[in-house]
Amino acid sequence: MSNLVSGQTGDWEVVIGMEVHAQVTSQAKLFSGSSTTFGAGPNENVSLVDAAMPGMLPVINEACVRQAVKTGLGLKADINLYSVFDRKNYFYADLPQGYQISQFKHPIVGEGVLTIELADGSAHDIGIERIHLEQDAGKSLHDQHPSKSYIDLNRSGVALMEIVSRPDLRSAEQAGAYIKKLRSILRYLGTCDGNMEEGSLRADVNVSVRRPGDELGTRTETKNLNSVRFIMQAIDYEVERQIEVIEAGGTIDQETRLFDTSTGATRQMRSKEDAHDYRYFPDPDLLPLQLTAAFVDEIKAELPELPDDIKTRMVSEYGLSSYDASVLTEERETASFYEEASKGRDRKLVANWMTSELFGALNKAGKTLANSPVSPDALGALVDLISDGTISGRIAKDVFAEMFETGSPAADIIEEKGLKQVSDSRAIEGLIEQVMAENQDKVDEYRSGKDKLFGFFVGQTMKLSGGQANPAMVNQLLKEKLK
Amino acid sequence: MSVDKDTVKKIARLARLDVPEERQEQIAGELRAILSWIEELGEVDTANVEPLASVTGHSLPLRADKVTDGNKVDDILANAPEQASGFFVVPKVVE
């Protein structure tokens, strides 16, 4: 599939790199003991360190270091046993230190790779350039007062991982697939909750265009995109804008842009003359971070099975389709629900029931797997009852609807409503005889060669049994009786 | 590195310091003198010397992931020139 975009004067290739800020899942902040909980009252989760009071010193949170290493390992990246914290200097009202503690020259994680899969089934390896640890800033509220900004430092000092990709992405679709896959891996690892609405995962997107085969064009950076849709919209807008500018004889300025969520457009940031000059230097308050190979190995041993591996296993061992395996592994919770429900059972049948009936019912009810009225065991038990012939697949749908409604186990519903499949040949023969007696004319027609009527008899017998007769036995017995 | 008046102007702005026009040339001279003094260190042969991060030999201390601080809004805001409902209040800064 070609990713080229055609302009007025020919084709253009789009080049995209992403910097993703992922909030590290931890109890306390990166360099202080205050809480990272979302939704606290203004400035409640703030210590004197976070507010940058004079004389306060940062002490690093070991769990945040582990999380960064774990993330690196999950992205098959090099872990740097030696890394350094630097000060990135700039002034903003929600940055009380006047600098952000970040990692510049020596990040904790080096090069890795993330494989994305597109709708057309093609897979692409996207290079990860680095991951570094840094502090988040506070939050400014601009809509509380006509001439003032309100500052809440609750986020100030929360640990972030900045995950920087290589400029390997070639379309908005690829960028969307990248952020979704990254989010999924982070959630499997448990290193970031991936909650984009709460700002736990946000992306800066670098976009440029060039003639196929040319050198890289000048890029713009659109900041702080907090949904997959916005990321894709911002890219589409930038691509179109840049091509228009260049084709009209203009040039692209390397600049930072903002995305307007209401119009879907990007615009230049006002403070352009303040072209950022961060004057990075090693933070004298912090010694270099030195890890041992044993520390890294210990984390490696704790790594959960990641979605790509699980998917491969589901396809090769369980015989699932690649599509079903993708759906079932997108979220860790879904994969473990499935594993639990299908263990020791017909794997494919459970997959079908999950992806069609269960997901359909959850969607309709506006629920998620986490609050599903049907537990993995309950779904598995239902599938067992289909597999052993207690109920037919058709009756099972009614039983499932009832389970979803009431939370009762399948066996109870079947017992209570008398839905058990009838596999007793004498009972089925009785039904068949009744159908034949009521339709003597059709029996005669069938016997005189109208084979097509067979389906009619099957239908009538099933109907008479309330759908409970074993369809295979009905077929077999009908054939004998109608001879 | 040569420091001229424009450099002084630039770093003063980055540091949000108000350096009056008439003092800029003088400060540039002072900075040049300081830098050339520091540059004397370049005469030392450090080809085979590992960079030294600390003279104490300590390594970076690590802290356990426990919430031990916070919930002191009054302390945090004690010196704020202006505050409202638990927020710092500053002149509007918006992009």
PDB file of N, CA and C in Angstrom, chain A residues 156-208:
ATOM      1  N   SER A 156       2.989  18.511  39.463  1.00  0.00           N
ATOM      2  CA  SER A 156       4.392  18.923  39.469  1.00  0.00           C
ATOM      3  C   SER A 156       5.260  17.853  40.136  1.00  0.00           C
ATOM      4  N   GLY A 157       6.185  17.295  39.389  1.00  0.00           N
ATOM      5  CA  GLY A 157       7.094  16.296  39.956  1.00  0.00           C
ATOM      6  C   GLY A 157       6.656  14.859  39.747  1.00  0.00           C
ATOM      7  N   VAL A 158       5.459  14.656  39.191  1.00  0.00           N
ATOM      8  CA  VAL A 158       5.032  13.287  38.872  1.00  0.00           C
ATOM      9  C   VAL A 158       5.985  12.733  37.806  1.00  0.00           C
ATOM     10  N   ALA A 159       6.318  11.441  37.912  1.00  0.00           N
ATOM     11  CA  ALA A 159       7.280  10.870  36.959  1.00  0.00           C
ATOM     12  C   ALA A 159       6.651  10.618  35.600  1.00  0.00           C
ATOM     13  N   LEU A 160       7.356  11.054  34.564  1.00  0.00           N
ATOM     14  CA  LEU A 160       6.950  10.763  33.196  1.00  0.00           C
ATOM     15  C   LEU A 160       8.054   9.983  32.514  1.00  0.00           C
ATOM     16  N   MET A 161       7.645   9.143  31.553  1.00  0.00           N
ATOM     17  CA  MET A 161       8.619   8.564  30.642  1.00  0.00           C
ATOM     18  C   MET A 161       8.395   9.262  29.312  1.00  0.00           C
ATOM     19  N   GLU A 162       9.430   9.827  28.758  1.00  0.00           N
ATOM     20  CA  GLU A 162       9.271  10.351  27.401  1.00  0.00           C
ATOM     21  C   GLU A 162       9.798   9.284  26.451  1.00  0.00           C
ATOM     22  N   ILE A 163       8.911   8.780  25.628  1.00  0.00           N
ATOM     23  CA  ILE A 163       9.245   7.696  24.709  1.00  0.00           C
ATOM     24  C   ILE A 163       9.341   8.296  23.314  1.00  0.00           C
ATOM     25  N   VAL A 164      10.549   8.303  22.765  1.00  0.00           N
ATOM     26  CA  VAL A 164      10.789   9.001  21.513  1.00  0.00           C
ATOM     27  C   VAL A 164      10.938   7.984  20.383  1.00  0.00           C
ATOM     28  N   SER A 165      10.123   8.140  19.340  1.00  0.00           N
ATOM     29  CA  SER A 165      10.234   7.211  18.200  1.00  0.00           C
ATOM     30  C   SER A 165      11.198   7.768  17.173  1.00  0.00           C
ATOM     31  N   ARG A 166      11.672   6.901  16.304  1.00  0.00           N
ATOM     32  CA  ARG A 166      12.395   7.341  15.116  1.00  0.00           C
ATOM     33  C   ARG A 166      11.369   7.901  14.132  1.00  0.00           C
ATOM     34  N   PRO A 167      11.802   8.720  13.180  1.00  0.00           N
ATOM     35  CA  PRO A 167      10.829   9.238  12.201  1.00  0.00           C
ATOM     36  C   PRO A 167      10.453   8.147  11.192  1.00  0.00           C
ATOM     37  N   ASP A 168       9.893   7.048  11.682  1.00  0.00           N
ATOM     38  CA  ASP A 168       9.618   5.875  10.857  1.00  0.00           C
ATOM     39  C   ASP A 168       8.163   5.769  10.440  1.00  0.00           C
ATOM     40  N   LEU A 169       7.326   6.670  10.950  1.00  0.00           N
ATOM     41  CA  LEU A 169       5.905   6.581  10.642  1.00  0.00           C
ATOM     42  C   LEU A 169       5.607   7.346   9.356  1.00  0.00           C
ATOM     43  N   ARG A 170       4.698   6.808   8.540  1.00  0.00           N
ATOM     44  CA  ARG A 170       4.472   7.370   7.205  1.00  0.00           C
ATOM     45  C   ARG A 170       3.047   7.845   6.937  1.00  0.00           C
ATOM     46  N   SER A 171       2.174   7.715   7.923  1.00  0.00           N
ATOM     47  CA  SER A 171       0.796   8.181   7.715  1.00  0.00           C
ATOM     48  C   SER A 171       0.121   8.366   9.066  1.00  0.00           C
ATOM     49  N   ALA A 172      -1.008   9.091   9.031  1.00  0.00           N
ATOM     50  CA  ALA A 172      -1.787   9.276  10.262  1.00  0.00           C
ATOM     51  C   ALA A 172      -2.248   7.913  10.778  1.00  0.00           C
ATOM     52  N   GLU A 173      -2.598   7.015   9.859  1.00  0.00           N
ATOM     53  CA  GLU A 173      -3.058   5.686  10.275  1.00  0.00           C
ATOM     54  C   GLU A 173      -1.953   4.958  11.057  1.00  0.00           C
ATOM     55  N   GLN A 174      -0.715   5.047  10.533  1.00  0.00           N
ATOM     56  CA  GLN A 174       0.403   4.398  11.231  1.00  0.00           C
ATOM     57  C   GLN A 174       0.621   5.028  12.604  1.00  0.00           C
ATOM     58  N   ALA A 175       0.498   6.365  12.667  1.00  0.00           N
ATOM     59  CA  ALA A 175       0.698   7.051  13.950  1.00  0.00           C
ATOM     60  C   ALA A 175      -0.367   6.609  14.941  1.00  0.00           C
ATOM     61  N   GLY A 176      -1.612   6.462  14.461  1.00  0.00           N
ATOM     62  CA  GLY A 176      -2.699   5.996  15.320  1.00  0.00           C
ATOM     63  C   GLY A 176      -2.421   4.586  15.820  1.00  0.00           C
ATOM     64  N   ALA A 177      -1.955   3.718  14.910  1.00  0.00           N
ATOM     65  CA  ALA A 177      -1.657   2.326  15.293  1.00  0.00           C
ATOM     66  C   ALA A 177      -0.509   2.294  16.296  1.00  0.00           C
ATOM     67  N   TYR A 178       0.455   3.195  16.118  1.00  0.00           N
ATOM     68  CA  TYR A 178       1.619   3.250  17.010  1.00  0.00           C
ATOM     69  C   TYR A 178       1.192   3.602  18.439  1.00  0.00           C
ATOM     70  N   ILE A 179       0.387   4.654  18.561  1.00  0.00           N
ATOM     71  CA  ILE A 179       0.021   5.078  19.919  1.00  0.00           C
ATOM     72  C   ILE A 179      -0.862   4.024  20.578  1.00  0.00           C
ATOM     73  N   LYS A 180      -1.722   3.374  19.791  1.00  0.00           N
ATOM     74  CA  LYS A 180      -2.590   2.336  20.366  1.00  0.00           C
ATOM     75  C   LYS A 180      -1.752   1.153  20.850  1.00  0.00           C
ATOM     76  N   LYS A 181      -0.786   0.766  20.039  1.00  0.00           N
ATOM     77  CA  LYS A 181       0.047  -0.382  20.399  1.00  0.00           C
ATOM     78  C   LYS A 181       0.918  -0.048  21.599  1.00  0.00           C
ATOM     79  N   LEU A 182       1.462   1.151  21.601  1.00  0.00           N
ATOM     80  CA  LEU A 182       2.297   1.567  22.727  1.00  0.00           C
ATOM     81  C   LEU A 182       1.472   1.561  24.013  1.00  0.00           C
ATOM     82  N   ARG A 183       0.264   2.096  23.920  1.00  0.00           N
ATOM     83  CA  ARG A 183      -0.630   2.149  25.080  1.00  0.00           C
ATOM     84  C   ARG A 183      -0.905   0.733  25.585  1.00  0.00           C
ATOM     85  N   SER A 184      -1.177  -0.176  24.650  1.00  0.00           N
ATOM     86  CA  SER A 184      -1.462  -1.557  25.021  1.00  0.00           C
ATOM     87  C   SER A 184      -0.275  -2.190  25.747  1.00  0.00           C
ATOM     88  N   ILE A 185       0.926  -1.987  25.209  1.00  0.00           N
ATOM     89  CA  ILE A 185       2.115  -2.575  25.836  1.00  0.00           C
ATOM     90  C   ILE A 185       2.348  -1.982  27.233  1.00  0.00           C
ATOM     91  N   LEU A 186       2.191  -0.667  27.361  1.00  0.00           N
ATOM     92  CA  LEU A 186       2.382  -0.022  28.661  1.00  0.00           C
ATOM     93  C   LEU A 186       1.394  -0.573  29.687  1.00  0.00           C
ATOM     94  N   ARG A 187       0.167  -0.825  29.214  1.00  0.00           N
ATOM     95  CA  ARG A 187      -0.847  -1.346  30.137  1.00  0.00           C
ATOM     96  C   ARG A 187      -0.568  -2.795  30.512  1.00  0.00           C
ATOM     97  N   TYR A 188      -0.087  -3.597  29.564  1.00  0.00           N
ATOM     98  CA  TYR A 188       0.325  -4.965  29.894  1.00  0.00           C
ATOM     99  C   TYR A 188       1.438  -4.949  30.932  1.00  0.00           C
ATOM    100  N   LEU A 189       2.388  -4.033  30.723  1.00  0.00           N
ATOM    101  CA  LEU A 189       3.533  -3.963  31.628  1.00  0.00           C
ATOM    102  C   LEU A 189       3.134  -3.405  32.989  1.00  0.00           C
ATOM    103  N   GLY A 190       2.033  -2.628  32.996  1.00  0.00           N
ATOM    104  CA  GLY A 190       1.621  -1.981  34.241  1.00  0.00           C
ATOM    105  C   GLY A 190       2.500  -0.796  34.586  1.00  0.00           C
ATOM    106  N   THR A 191       3.134  -0.202  33.570  1.00  0.00           N
ATOM    107  CA  THR A 191       4.033   0.915  33.849  1.00  0.00           C
ATOM    108  C   THR A 191       3.375   2.261  33.613  1.00  0.00           C
ATOM    109  N   CYS A 192       2.209   2.266  32.933  1.00  0.00           N
ATOM    110  CA  CYS A 192       1.439   3.498  32.714  1.00  0.00           C
ATOM    111  C   CYS A 192      -0.002   3.056  32.511  1.00  0.00           C
ATOM    112  N   ASP A 193      -0.963   3.776  33.121  1.00  0.00           N
ATOM    113  CA  ASP A 193      -2.350   3.319  32.994  1.00  0.00           C
ATOM    114  C   ASP A 193      -2.949   3.648  31.627  1.00  0.00           C
ATOM    115  N   GLY A 194      -2.234   4.474  30.845  1.00  0.00           N
ATOM    116  CA  GLY A 194      -2.676   4.755  29.478  1.00  0.00           C
ATOM    117  C   GLY A 194      -3.945   5.571  29.376  1.00  0.00           C
ATOM    118  N   ASN A 195      -4.356   6.179  30.484  1.00  0.00           N
ATOM    119  CA  ASN A 195      -5.604   6.943  30.485  1.00  0.00           C
ATOM    120  C   ASN A 195      -5.406   8.301  29.819  1.00  0.00           C
ATOM    121  N   MET A 196      -5.811   8.394  28.559  1.00  0.00           N
ATOM    122  CA  MET A 196      -5.541   9.613  27.797  1.00  0.00           C
ATOM    123  C   MET A 196      -6.403  10.784  28.245  1.00  0.00           C
ATOM    124  N   GLU A 197      -7.626  10.517  28.718  1.00  0.00           N
ATOM    125  CA  GLU A 197      -8.491  11.627  29.166  1.00  0.00           C
ATOM    126  C   GLU A 197      -7.892  12.311  30.389  1.00  0.00           C
ATOM    127  N   GLU A 198      -7.281  11.528  31.263  1.00  0.00           N
ATOM    128  CA  GLU A 198      -6.687  12.107  32.468  1.00  0.00           C
ATOM    129  C   GLU A 198      -5.272  12.619  32.212  1.00  0.00           C
ATOM    130  N   GLY A 199      -4.822  12.514  30.971  1.00  0.00           N
ATOM    131  CA  GLY A 199      -3.509  13.064  30.638  1.00  0.00           C
ATOM    132  C   GLY A 199      -2.349  12.133  30.961  1.00  0.00           C
ATOM    133  N   SER A 200      -2.629  10.855  31.247  1.00  0.00           N
ATOM    134  CA  SER A 200      -1.540   9.928  31.563  1.00  0.00           C
ATOM    135  C   SER A 200      -0.698   9.598  30.342  1.00  0.00           C
ATOM    136  N   LEU A 201      -1.252   9.864  29.164  1.00  0.00           N
ATOM    137  CA  LEU A 201      -0.527   9.557  27.933  1.00  0.00           C
ATOM    138  C   LEU A 201      -0.818  10.684  26.946  1.00  0.00           C
ATOM    139  N   ARG A 202       0.224  11.420  26.551  1.00  0.00           N
ATOM    140  CA  ARG A 202       0.012  12.509  25.597  1.00  0.00           C
ATOM    141  C   ARG A 202       1.166  12.500  24.613  1.00  0.00           C
ATOM    142  N   ALA A 203       0.906  13.016  23.434  1.00  0.00           N
ATOM    143  CA  ALA A 203       1.932  12.906  22.402  1.00  0.00           C
ATOM    144  C   ALA A 203       2.245  14.254  21.774  1.00  0.00           C
ATOM    145  N   ASP A 204       3.527  14.449  21.449  1.00  0.00           N
ATOM    146  CA  ASP A 204       3.959  15.542  20.595  1.00  0.00           C
ATOM    147  C   ASP A 204       4.279  14.891  19.255  1.00  0.00           C
ATOM    148  N   VAL A 205       3.798  15.497  18.177  1.00  0.00           N
ATOM    149  CA  VAL A 205       3.936  14.864  16.874  1.00  0.00           C
ATOM    150  C   VAL A 205       4.794  15.726  15.952  1.00  0.00           C
ATOM    151  N   ASN A 206       5.888  15.146  15.457  1.00  0.00           N
ATOM    152  CA  ASN A 206       6.754  15.848  14.502  1.00  0.00           C
ATOM    153  C   ASN A 206       6.388  15.408  13.093  1.00  0.00           C
ATOM    154  N   VAL A 207       6.029  16.374  12.272  1.00  0.00           N
ATOM    155  CA  VAL A 207       5.574  16.050  10.917  1.00  0.00           C
ATOM    156  C   VAL A 207       6.378  16.842   9.891  1.00  0.00           C
ATOM    157  N   SER A 208       6.794  16.169   8.825  1.00  0.00           N
ATOM    158  CA  SER A 208       7.378  16.868   7.682  1.00  0.00           C
ATOM    159  C   SER A 208       6.952  16.128   6.419  1.00  0.00           C
TER     160      SER A 208
END
